CSV table of C-alpha atoms in Angstrom, one decimal:
chain,number,residue,atom,x,y,z
A,1,MET,CA,4.2,-21.9,-18.3
A,2,THR,CA,5.9,-22.1,-14.9
A,3,ASP,CA,3.9,-20.5,-12.1
A,4,PRO,CA,5.8,-17.7,-10.4
A,5,HIS,CA,6.8,-18.0,-6.4
A,6,VAL,CA,6.5,-15.6,-3.9
A,7,VAL,CA,9.6,-14.2,-2.2
A,8,PRO,CA,9.3,-12.8,1.3
A,9,SER,CA,9.6,-9.0,1.4
A,10,ARG,CA,12.9,-9.3,3.7
A,11,GLN,CA,14.4,-10.4,0.5
A,12,VAL,CA,13.6,-7.8,-1.5
A,13,ALA,CA,15.3,-4.8,0.7
A,14,MET,CA,18.5,-5.0,-1.9
A,15,GLY,CA,18.9,-2.8,-4.8
A,16,ILE,CA,17.3,-3.5,-8.0
A,17,ALA,CA,19.1,-3.8,-11.2
A,18,GLU,CA,18.2,-0.9,-13.8
A,19,PRO,CA,16.4,-1.0,-16.1
A,20,ALA,CA,13.6,-1.0,-14.0
A,21,LEU,CA,9.9,0.1,-14.5
A,22,ARG,CA,8.3,2.2,-12.0
A,23,PRO,CA,4.5,2.7,-11.4
A,24,ALA,CA,2.6,6.0,-12.6
A,25,ALA,CA,2.4,8.9,-10.0
A,26,ARG,CA,0.4,8.1,-7.0
A,27,ARG,CA,-1.0,10.0,-4.1
A,28,ARG,CA,-2.2,8.8,-0.7
A,29,PRO,CA,-3.3,6.5,0.2
A,30,ALA,CA,-1.5,4.6,-2.5
A,31,LEU,CA,2.2,5.8,-2.0
A,32,ASP,CA,3.3,2.4,-0.9
A,33,VAL,CA,2.6,1.6,-4.6
A,34,VAL,CA,4.8,4.2,-6.3
A,35,ARG,CA,7.7,3.8,-3.7
A,36,HIS,CA,7.7,-0.1,-3.7
A,37,ALA,CA,6.3,-1.8,-6.8
A,38,ARG,CA,8.7,-2.4,-9.6
A,39,ILE,CA,9.3,-4.7,-12.5
A,40,HIS,CA,12.9,-5.6,-13.3
A,41,ARG,CA,15.3,-8.6,-14.2
A,42,ASP,CA,17.3,-10.4,-11.8
A,43,GLY,CA,19.7,-13.0,-13.9
A,44,ARG,CA,17.1,-15.1,-15.7
A,45,ASP,CA,14.2,-14.0,-13.7
A,46,LEU,CA,11.7,-11.1,-14.3
A,47,VAL,CA,10.8,-10.0,-11.0
A,48,ILE,CA,7.6,-8.1,-10.1
A,49,ARG,CA,7.4,-6.5,-6.8
A,50,SER,CA,4.3,-5.7,-5.1
A,51,PRO,CA,3.6,-2.7,-2.9
A,52,ARG,CA,3.9,-5.1,0.1
A,53,GLY,CA,7.4,-5.9,-0.9
A,54,THR,CA,6.9,-9.3,-2.1
A,55,GLU,CA,8.2,-10.7,-5.3
A,56,ARG,CA,6.8,-12.9,-8.3
A,57,ARG,CA,9.3,-14.3,-10.4
A,58,HIS,CA,9.0,-15.6,-14.0
A,59,PRO,CA,11.9,-17.3,-15.6
A,60,ILE,CA,13.1,-16.0,-19.3
A,61,GLY,CA,13.7,-18.5,-21.8
A,62,THR,CA,13.0,-22.1,-21.7
A,63,GLY,CA,9.7,-22.9,-20.0
A,64,GLY,CA,9.0,-19.3,-19.3
A,65,ILE,CA,9.2,-15.8,-21.2
A,66,ARG,CA,10.2,-16.2,-24.8
A,67,ARG,CA,8.7,-13.1,-26.3
A,68,ALA,CA,6.9,-10.0,-25.9
A,69,VAL,CA,4.0,-8.8,-28.0
A,70,HIS,CA,3.7,-4.9,-28.2
A,71,ILE,CA,0.2,-4.2,-28.5
A,72,ASP,CA,0.4,-0.7,-29.8
A,73,LEU,CA,-3.1,0.5,-29.7
A,74,LEU,CA,-4.7,3.7,-28.2
A,75,GLY,CA,-8.1,4.4,-26.9
A,76,LEU,CA,-10.9,3.2,-24.5
A,77,ASP,CA,-12.4,0.9,-26.8
A,78,ALA,CA,-8.9,-0.9,-27.4
A,79,ALA,CA,-8.7,-1.2,-23.5
A,80,GLN,CA,-12.2,-2.2,-23.0
A,81,LYS,CA,-11.6,-5.2,-25.5
A,82,MET,CA,-8.5,-6.2,-23.8
A,83,GLY,CA,-10.1,-6.2,-20.4
A,84,LEU,CA,-7.9,-3.5,-19.0
A,85,PRO,CA,-8.5,-0.5,-16.6
A,86,VAL,CA,-9.2,2.8,-17.9
A,87,LYS,CA,-5.3,3.3,-18.0
A,88,GLY,CA,-4.8,0.7,-20.2
A,89,ARG,CA,-5.9,2.8,-23.2
A,90,TRP,CA,-2.2,3.4,-24.0
A,91,GLY,CA,-1.8,-0.1,-25.0
A,92,MET,CA,0.3,-3.1,-23.3
A,93,VAL,CA,2.9,-5.2,-23.6
A,94,ASP,CA,2.1,-9.0,-23.7
A,95,LEU,CA,5.1,-11.4,-22.3
A,96,GLN,CA,4.2,-14.9,-23.6
A,97,ASP,CA,5.8,-18.3,-23.6
A,98,GLU,CA,7.0,-20.7,-26.1
A,99,ASP,CA,3.4,-21.8,-26.9
A,100,GLY,CA,2.1,-18.1,-27.3
A,101,HIS,CA,0.2,-18.1,-23.8
A,102,THR,CA,0.4,-15.3,-21.5
A,103,VAL,CA,2.8,-15.2,-18.7
A,104,CYS,CA,2.0,-11.7,-17.7
A,105,ARG,CA,0.6,-8.5,-19.3
A,106,ILE,CA,1.9,-4.7,-18.7
A,107,PRO,CA,-0.7,-1.8,-19.2
A,108,LEU,CA,2.2,0.6,-20.1
A,109,ALA,CA,0.3,3.7,-19.2
A,110,GLU,CA,0.3,2.2,-15.5
A,111,TRP,CA,4.4,2.0,-15.8
A,112,LEU,CA,5.2,5.1,-17.0
A,113,PRO,CA,5.9,7.5,-14.1
A,114,GLU,CA,4.6,10.7,-15.9
A,115,SER,CA,1.7,9.2,-17.8
A,116,GLY,CA,-0.9,11.2,-16.0
A,117,MET,CA,0.8,14.2,-17.4
A,118,LEU,CA,0.9,13.3,-21.2
A,119,GLU,CA,-2.7,12.1,-21.3
A,120,PRO,CA,-3.5,14.5,-24.3
A,121,ASP,CA,-0.8,13.3,-26.2
A,122,PRO,CA,0.1,9.8,-25.4
A,123,LEU,CA,3.5,8.1,-26.1
A,124,ARG,CA,3.2,5.2,-28.9
A,125,GLY,CA,5.8,2.6,-30.2
A,126,GLU,CA,9.6,2.5,-29.2
A,127,LYS,CA,9.3,6.0,-27.8
A,128,LEU,CA,6.9,4.8,-24.9
A,129,LEU,CA,8.7,1.1,-24.5
A,130,GLY,CA,12.0,3.4,-24.1
A,131,ARG,CA,10.5,5.8,-21.4
A,132,THR,CA,9.2,3.2,-19.3
A,133,GLY,CA,12.5,1.5,-19.4
A,134,LEU,CA,11.0,-1.8,-20.8
A,135,ALA,CA,12.8,-1.4,-23.8
A,136,GLY,CA,16.1,-1.7,-22.3
A,137,LEU,CA,15.0,-4.7,-19.8
A,138,LEU,CA,13.8,-6.7,-22.8
A,139,LYS,CA,17.1,-5.9,-24.8
A,140,GLU,CA,19.2,-7.1,-21.9
A,141,ALA,CA,17.0,-10.1,-21.0
A,142,GLY,CA,17.2,-11.3,-24.8
A,143,ILE,CA,13.7,-11.1,-25.5
A,144,PRO,CA,12.4,-10.4,-28.9
A,145,VAL,CA,9.6,-7.7,-29.3
A,146,HIS,CA,6.8,-7.9,-31.9
A,147,ARG,CA,4.7,-4.7,-32.3
A,148,ILE,CA,1.3,-5.3,-33.5
A,149,HIS,CA,-1.6,-2.9,-34.4
A,150,GLU,CA,-4.8,-5.2,-34.4
A,151,LEU,CA,-6.3,-7.2,-31.7
A,152,ASP,CA,-6.8,-10.2,-34.0
A,153,ASP,CA,-3.4,-10.7,-34.7
A,154,PRO,CA,-2.4,-14.3,-34.7
A,155,LEU,CA,0.2,-13.2,-32.1
A,156,LEU,CA,-2.5,-12.8,-29.7
A,157,ALA,CA,-4.3,-16.4,-30.2
A,158,GLY,CA,-3.2,-17.3,-27.0
A,159,SER,CA,-3.5,-14.1,-24.9
A,160,SER,CA,-5.4,-14.0,-21.7
A,161,GLY,CA,-5.4,-11.2,-18.9
A,162,GLY,CA,-7.4,-11.0,-15.6
A,163,ASP,CA,-5.1,-11.8,-13.1
A,164,LYS,CA,-2.2,-11.7,-15.3
A,165,ASP,CA,-2.3,-8.1,-15.8
A,166,VAL,CA,0.6,-6.2,-13.7
A,167,HIS,CA,-1.2,-3.2,-11.9
A,168,PHE,CA,-1.8,-2.3,-8.6
A,169,TYR,CA,-4.8,-0.3,-7.1
A,170,THR,CA,-4.6,3.3,-8.1
A,171,ALA,CA,-6.7,5.1,-5.3
A,172,LEU,CA,-8.5,2.3,-3.3
A,173,PRO,CA,-7.6,-1.3,-2.2
A,174,VAL,CA,-9.9,-4.0,-3.3
A,175,TRP,CA,-10.7,-4.7,0.5
A,176,HIS,CA,-11.9,-1.1,1.0
A,177,SER,CA,-14.1,-0.9,-1.9
A,178,VAL,CA,-15.9,-4.4,-0.8
A,179,ALA,CA,-16.3,-3.1,2.7
A,180,ARG,CA,-17.7,0.2,1.5
A,181,GLY,CA,-20.1,-1.6,-0.8
A,182,THR,CA,-21.1,-4.2,1.7
A,183,GLY,CA,-21.8,-1.6,4.4
A,184,MET,CA,-23.7,0.7,2.0
A,185,PHE,CA,-26.0,-2.3,0.7
A,186,LEU,CA,-26.3,-3.3,4.4
A,187,TRP,CA,-27.8,-0.4,5.3
A,188,PHE,CA,-30.1,0.4,2.6
A,189,VAL,CA,-31.8,-3.0,3.0
A,190,THR,CA,-32.0,-2.8,6.8
A,191,PHE,CA,-33.1,0.4,7.1
A,192,PHE,CA,-36.0,0.4,4.9
A,193,LEU,CA,-36.8,-3.1,6.1
A,194,GLY,CA,-36.6,-1.6,9.6
A,195,LEU,CA,-38.9,1.0,8.8
A,196,ILE,CA,-41.5,-1.1,7.6
A,197,LEU,CA,-41.1,-3.7,10.2
A,198,ARG,CA,-40.4,-1.7,13.0
A,199,ASP,CA,-42.8,-3.3,15.6
A,200,SER,CA,-41.9,-7.0,14.7
A,201,ALA,CA,-38.2,-6.6,14.0
A,202,PRO,CA,-36.8,-3.4,15.5
A,203,TRP,CA,-33.5,-4.9,15.5
A,204,LEU,CA,-33.4,-4.1,12.0
A,205,LEU,CA,-32.7,-0.4,12.4
A,206,ALA,CA,-29.6,-1.2,14.8
A,207,VAL,CA,-28.1,-3.7,12.1
A,208,SER,CA,-28.5,-0.6,9.5
A,209,GLY,CA,-26.7,1.8,12.0
A,210,ILE,CA,-24.0,-0.8,12.4
A,211,GLY,CA,-23.7,-1.5,8.6
A,212,LEU,CA,-23.4,2.5,8.2
A,213,LEU,CA,-20.8,2.8,10.6
A,214,SER,CA,-18.5,0.3,8.8
A,215,LEU,CA,-18.0,2.8,6.3
A,216,PRO,CA,-16.0,5.6,8.3
A,217,VAL,CA,-14.3,2.7,10.2
A,218,ALA,CA,-13.1,1.2,7.0
A,219,THR,CA,-11.9,4.6,5.8
A,220,ALA,CA,-10.1,5.2,8.9
A,221,VAL,CA,-8.3,1.6,9.1
A,222,LEU,CA,-7.0,2.5,5.4
A,223,ARG,CA,-5.6,6.1,6.2
A,224,LEU,CA,-4.0,4.8,9.3
A,225,ARG,CA,-2.5,1.7,7.6
A,226,ALA,CA,-1.4,4.0,4.9
A,227,ARG,CA,0.5,6.5,7.2
A,228,ALA,CA,1.8,3.7,9.3
A,229,LYS,CA,3.4,2.5,5.9
A,230,GLU,CA,4.7,5.8,5.1
A,231,ARG,CA,6.3,6.5,8.4
A,232,GLY,CA,8.1,3.1,8.1
A,233,ASP,CA,9.6,3.7,4.5
A,234,ASP,CA,13.2,4.3,4.7
A,235,LEU,CA,13.8,6.3,1.7
A,236,ALA,CA,17.6,6.9,2.1
A,237,VAL,CA,17.5,10.5,1.1
A,238,LEU,CA,20.4,12.0,0.1
A,239,ALA,CA,19.3,15.4,-0.5
A,240,ARG,CA,16.2,17.3,-0.1
A,241,LEU,CA,15.1,20.6,-2.2
A,242,SER,CA,12.3,22.7,-0.8
A,243,PRO,CA,10.6,25.6,-2.9
A,244,CYS,CA,12.4,28.9,-2.3
A,245,PRO,CA,10.0,31.7,-3.5
A,246,PRO,CA,11.1,35.4,-3.4
A,247,SER,CA,9.4,37.2,-0.3
A,248,GLY,CA,5.9,38.3,-0.8
A,249,ALA,CA,5.2,36.2,-3.9
A,250,GLY,CA,2.2,34.5,-2.2
A,251,ALA,CA,3.3,31.0,-1.7
A,252,THR,CA,0.9,29.0,0.2
A,253,ALA,CA,2.0,27.1,3.4
A,254,ARG,CA,0.6,24.1,1.5
A,255,PHE,CA,3.1,24.5,-1.5
A,256,CYS,CA,6.1,25.4,0.8
A,257,ALA,CA,5.6,22.3,3.4
A,258,THR,CA,4.5,19.6,0.8
A,259,ALA,CA,6.0,20.3,-2.6
A,260,ALA,CA,9.7,19.3,-2.7
A,261,VAL,CA,12.5,17.1,-5.0
A,262,ARG,CA,14.2,13.9,-3.0
A,263,VAL,CA,17.0,12.8,-4.6
A,264,GLN,CA,17.8,9.4,-3.4
A,265,SER,CA,20.4,6.5,-4.1
A,266,ALA,CA,18.4,5.4,-7.3
A,267,ASP,CA,15.7,7.7,-7.6
A,268,ILE,CA,15.0,11.1,-8.2
A,269,VAL,CA,11.3,11.8,-6.7
A,270,LEU,CA,9.1,14.8,-7.6
A,271,VAL,CA,6.6,15.7,-4.9
A,272,ASP,CA,4.1,18.0,-6.2
A,273,SER,CA,2.0,20.6,-4.4
A,274,LEU,CA,-0.9,17.9,-3.7
A,275,ALA,CA,1.5,15.5,-2.3
A,276,GLY,CA,1.7,13.3,-5.4
A,277,GLU,CA,4.9,11.5,-5.8
A,278,ARG,CA,6.5,10.6,-9.0
A,279,TRP,CA,9.7,8.5,-8.9
A,280,LEU,CA,12.4,8.7,-12.0
A,281,PRO,CA,15.6,6.5,-12.3
A,282,ARG,CA,19.0,8.0,-11.8
A,283,SER,CA,20.6,5.1,-14.0
A,284,GLY,CA,19.8,3.0,-16.9
A,285,PRO,CA,18.7,4.0,-20.3
A,286,HIS,CA,15.7,5.6,-19.4
A,287,SER,CA,17.3,7.7,-16.6
A,288,VAL,CA,17.4,11.4,-16.0
A,289,ASP,CA,21.0,12.4,-17.6
A,290,ARG,CA,20.7,16.1,-17.8
A,291,VAL,CA,19.7,19.4,-16.1
A,292,VAL,CA,18.5,22.0,-18.4
A,293,ARG,CA,17.9,25.5,-17.3
A,294,PHE,CA,16.0,28.1,-19.8
A,295,LEU,CA,16.8,31.5,-19.9
A,296,SER,CA,15.0,34.7,-21.0
A,297,ALA,CA,16.4,35.8,-24.5
A,298,ALA,CA,15.7,39.4,-23.6
A,299,ASP,CA,17.9,39.7,-20.2
A,300,GLY,CA,19.0,36.1,-19.5
A,301,THR,CA,16.8,35.8,-16.4
A,302,PRO,CA,16.3,32.1,-15.5
A,303,LEU,CA,12.7,30.8,-16.3
A,304,GLY,CA,12.7,27.4,-15.6
A,305,VAL,CA,14.4,24.0,-15.2
A,306,GLU,CA,13.7,20.7,-16.8
A,307,LEU,CA,15.2,17.2,-16.1
A,308,GLN,CA,15.7,15.7,-19.3
A,309,GLY,CA,16.2,12.2,-20.5
A,310,SER,CA,17.7,10.3,-23.7
A,311,GLY,CA,17.0,12.4,-26.8
A,312,GLY,CA,16.0,15.6,-24.8
A,313,GLN,CA,12.9,14.0,-23.5
A,314,VAL,CA,11.4,15.9,-20.8
A,315,ARG,CA,10.9,14.0,-17.3
A,316,ALA,CA,10.5,16.8,-14.7
A,317,ALA,CA,10.1,20.5,-14.6
A,318,LEU,CA,10.4,23.5,-12.1
A,319,PRO,CA,9.2,26.8,-12.2
A,320,TRP,CA,12.4,29.1,-11.5
A,321,GLU,CA,10.6,31.6,-9.7
A,322,TRP,CA,8.8,29.3,-6.9
A,323,TRP,CA,12.0,27.2,-6.5
A,324,PHE,CA,15.0,29.0,-6.9
A,325,GLY,CA,13.8,32.9,-6.9
A,326,GLY,CA,14.3,33.5,-3.2
A,327,ALA,CA,17.3,34.9,-1.4
A,328,GLU,CA,18.8,31.6,-1.0
A,329,GLY,CA,17.8,30.4,-4.7
A,330,ASP,CA,21.5,30.3,-5.8
A,331,ALA,CA,22.7,28.3,-2.9
A,332,ARG,CA,19.8,25.8,-3.7
A,333,TRP,CA,20.4,25.7,-7.1
A,334,ALA,CA,24.2,24.8,-6.4
A,335,GLU,CA,23.0,22.1,-4.2
A,336,PHE,CA,20.4,20.7,-6.2
A,337,THR,CA,22.6,20.4,-9.3
A,338,ALA,CA,25.4,18.9,-7.1
A,339,ALA,CA,22.9,16.3,-5.7
A,340,VAL,CA,21.5,15.4,-9.1
A,341,GLY,CA,24.9,14.6,-10.5
A,342,ARG,CA,24.1,15.1,-14.0
A,343,PRO,CA,25.5,17.8,-16.6
A,344,VAL,CA,23.8,21.3,-16.5
A,345,ASP,CA,23.0,23.3,-19.6
A,346,ASP,CA,21.9,26.8,-19.9
A,347,ARG,CA,19.7,27.6,-23.0
A,348,PRO,CA,18.2,30.9,-23.8
A,349,LEU,CA,14.9,31.0,-25.5
A,350,GLY,CA,14.5,32.1,-28.9
A,351,LYS,CA,12.7,35.6,-29.3
A,352,GLY,CA,9.4,35.6,-28.8
A,353,LYS,CA,9.5,32.2,-27.1
A,354,ARG,CA,7.9,31.5,-23.7
A,355,TRP,CA,9.1,28.5,-21.5
A,356,PRO,CA,7.7,26.0,-20.8
A,357,GLN,CA,7.5,24.8,-24.5
A,358,ASP,CA,7.1,21.0,-23.7
A,359,ALA,CA,3.9,19.7,-22.8
A,360,LEU,CA,4.8,17.7,-19.9
A,361,ALA,CA,6.6,20.6,-18.8
A,362,ARG,CA,3.5,22.8,-19.1
A,363,VAL,CA,1.4,20.5,-16.6
A,364,GLU,CA,4.1,20.0,-14.2
A,365,SER,CA,5.0,23.6,-13.9
A,366,ARG,CA,1.5,23.7,-12.6
A,367,LEU,CA,1.7,21.3,-10.2
A,368,MET,CA,5.1,22.2,-8.8
A,369,ALA,CA,3.7,25.7,-8.1
A,370,PRO,CA,1.2,26.9,-5.7
A,371,ILE,CA,-2.2,25.4,-6.6
A,372,ASP,CA,-5.5,27.1,-6.6
A,373,THR,CA,-6.8,26.9,-3.1
A,374,LYS,CA,-10.3,25.8,-4.1
A,375,GLU,CA,-8.9,23.1,-6.2
A,376,ALA,CA,-6.2,22.1,-3.8
A,377,ARG,CA,-8.9,21.4,-1.1
A,378,ARG,CA,-11.2,19.4,-3.4
A,379,VAL,CA,-8.3,17.3,-4.8
A,380,THR,CA,-6.7,16.7,-1.2
A,381,SER,CA,-10.1,15.9,0.3
A,382,PHE,CA,-10.5,12.1,0.8
A,383,HIS,CA,-13.9,11.7,-0.5
A,384,GLY,CA,-13.4,14.5,-3.1
A,385,GLY,CA,-9.9,13.5,-4.5
A,386,VAL,CA,-9.7,9.7,-3.7
A,387,VAL,CA,-12.9,8.3,-3.7
A,388,GLY,CA,-14.4,10.6,-6.2
A,389,ASP,CA,-18.0,10.6,-5.6
A,390,ALA,CA,-20.8,12.1,-3.9
A,391,SER,CA,-20.4,10.2,-0.6
A,392,GLY,CA,-18.8,13.0,1.1
A,393,PHE,CA,-22.1,14.5,1.5
A,394,LEU,CA,-24.5,11.7,1.3
A,395,LEU,CA,-22.9,9.7,3.9
A,396,PRO,CA,-23.6,12.4,6.3
A,397,LEU,CA,-26.8,12.8,5.3
A,398,PHE,CA,-27.5,9.3,6.0
A,399,SER,CA,-26.2,9.3,9.4
A,400,LEU,CA,-28.4,12.1,10.3
A,401,VAL,CA,-31.5,10.0,8.8
A,402,THR,CA,-30.2,6.8,10.8
A,403,LEU,CA,-29.8,9.2,14.0
A,404,GLY,CA,-33.1,10.4,13.7
A,405,ALA,CA,-34.8,7.2,13.3
A,406,GLY,CA,-33.1,5.9,16.0
A,407,LEU,CA,-34.2,8.8,18.4
A,408,VAL,CA,-37.9,7.8,17.3
A,409,GLU,CA,-37.4,4.2,17.7
A,410,ALA,CA,-36.0,4.6,21.4
A,411,SER,CA,-39.3,5.6,22.8
A,412,SER,CA,-40.8,2.1,21.8
A,413,HIS,CA,-37.8,0.1,21.7
A,414,PRO,CA,-35.3,1.8,23.8
A,415,ALA,CA,-32.3,-0.7,23.2
A,416,SER,CA,-32.4,-1.0,19.5
A,417,GLY,CA,-33.6,2.6,19.3
A,418,TRP,CA,-30.4,4.0,21.2
A,419,LEU,CA,-28.2,1.4,19.3
A,420,THR,CA,-29.3,2.9,16.2
A,421,GLY,CA,-28.9,6.5,17.2
A,422,VAL,CA,-25.5,6.3,18.6
A,423,SER,CA,-24.5,4.3,15.6
A,424,GLY,CA,-25.7,7.2,13.5
A,425,ALA,CA,-24.1,9.8,15.3
A,426,LEU,CA,-20.9,8.1,15.5
A,427,ALA,CA,-21.1,7.4,11.6
A,428,PHE,CA,-21.7,11.1,11.0
A,429,CYS,CA,-18.8,12.0,13.2
A,430,GLY,CA,-16.6,9.4,11.1
A,431,THR,CA,-17.8,10.9,7.9
A,432,ALA,CA,-18.3,14.6,8.3
A,433,GLY,CA,-15.9,15.1,11.0
A,434,PRO,CA,-12.6,14.3,8.7
A,435,GLU,CA,-13.9,16.7,5.8
A,436,ILE,CA,-14.8,19.3,8.2
A,437,ALA,CA,-11.4,19.1,9.8
A,438,HIS,CA,-9.6,19.0,6.5
A,439,SER,CA,-11.4,22.1,5.2
A,440,LEU,CA,-10.7,24.2,8.4
A,441,HIS,CA,-7.2,22.9,8.7
A,442,SER,CA,-6.7,23.9,4.7
A,443,ARG,CA,-8.5,27.5,4.9
A,444,LEU,CA,-6.9,28.5,8.3
A,445,ARG,CA,-3.3,27.4,7.8
A,446,LEU,CA,-2.5,25.6,4.5
A,447,ASP,CA,-4.2,27.8,2.1
A,448,ARG,CA,-3.0,31.0,3.7
A,449,PRO,CA,0.4,32.6,2.9
A,450,ALA,CA,3.5,31.0,3.9
A,451,PRO,CA,5.7,33.1,6.4
A,452,GLY,CA,7.2,35.8,4.6
A,453,GLN,CA,5.0,35.3,1.6
A,454,ALA,CA,1.9,37.5,1.9
A,455,PRO,CA,2.1,40.5,-0.3
A,456,GLY,CA,4.1,43.4,0.8
A,457,GLN,CA,5.4,41.1,3.6
A,458,GLY,CA,9.4,40.6,3.5
A,459,PRO,CA,12.2,39.2,5.8
A,460,GLU,CA,12.0,42.2,7.8
A,461,THR,CA,8.5,41.9,8.8
A,462,THR,CA,8.1,38.1,9.0
A,463,SER,CA,9.0,38.0,12.8
A,464,ARG,CA,6.2,40.3,13.9
A,465,GLN,CA,3.5,40.0,11.4
A,466,GLU,CA,1.4,36.9,11.0
A,467,PRO,CA,0.7,36.0,7.4
A,468,ARG,CA,-2.8,37.1,5.9
A,469,SER,CA,-5.0,35.7,3.3
């Protein structure tokens, strides 16, 4: 097997050939994954582009990839046996050389933009490969596909994973997790040793404070780097659709300011109410190829819009009321369909049927609408929505304990005591401060009705009345 080589990011600014695989939807601080990571073909090379923009190239054919083994297995047990993360429970494709050894492995759920919306009913077989774009890529590259349903199949005799799995971090990069783990371990060890040895080794408490302070510092660096990368992205947006709800409908400022549909040169990007981005291709066999507007059977009122791919598969959905129900809705609809550039169908629903019917459309019609305010605050909170543990409560508590220990220590050992106390105070501000600011910003602005959206408030009163909760 030929080792892949890395190409500097300045060489990957050019467009990529379709079909190309795009990652599953992401939110901050992992937007660089969904915006930049891709798997595509360049001549006789399979190219894996990282979130940093670097490329790894694997030759196709002699000395490189000769076959693809689709391990069509579902479930956590199968994922664990394959050494895959949780999202590997949709199976994977093992790309092998002529000796049957793994060149790279592709966990399929990681490379389907809408996989998170299809969890209760995951796709399988050719339907899954086609929707990711991998079926078309392998066909064009001339790589035969073998589908197996058992992990002890002879085709997997030389298979191996680990560093050959093509997936990128879901929420937190490795360095951040290592920094958090190291800082927390350092605090536990030195804090309790410092209490025991406070007379002979008072400096241990100071070390514990510095260890605890490293956690909010690492988080601040992560968030600042993520924001800097976002600002540096040249998205080349051709058109941007914002929500257009009817007056007085109660749409929140968060929804109106955050949710969007961006039409770009090669992609249609769905930005949901929680700032998650999902990138869909505009060309290739796995692209969006039709816009369907569903109408009420009773009076023809528009109910929802679906972006569909080959065979009528639903790739995205928009509730009509929130996106086109306002005074400028007709103009927004015309601009949207012109920008997408795909055929438009109007389909009346059958008598007694309600939109949405499709499972993905049901999930997305909720995400592309105003979200429950309590849930929105929890999901968009860094600790509640990104880290996903109790550290949002524990770290401020540990910080206060460290601050108290430092104040007590200052009476007998002023230098180490004040250093410990200051570290604890800064750690408290660095952990509790952003969470408090997030909660206040959400409650006082983002989760209140947008201008003109408070019940009973219309365009004629917007200019003289502030929106109320």
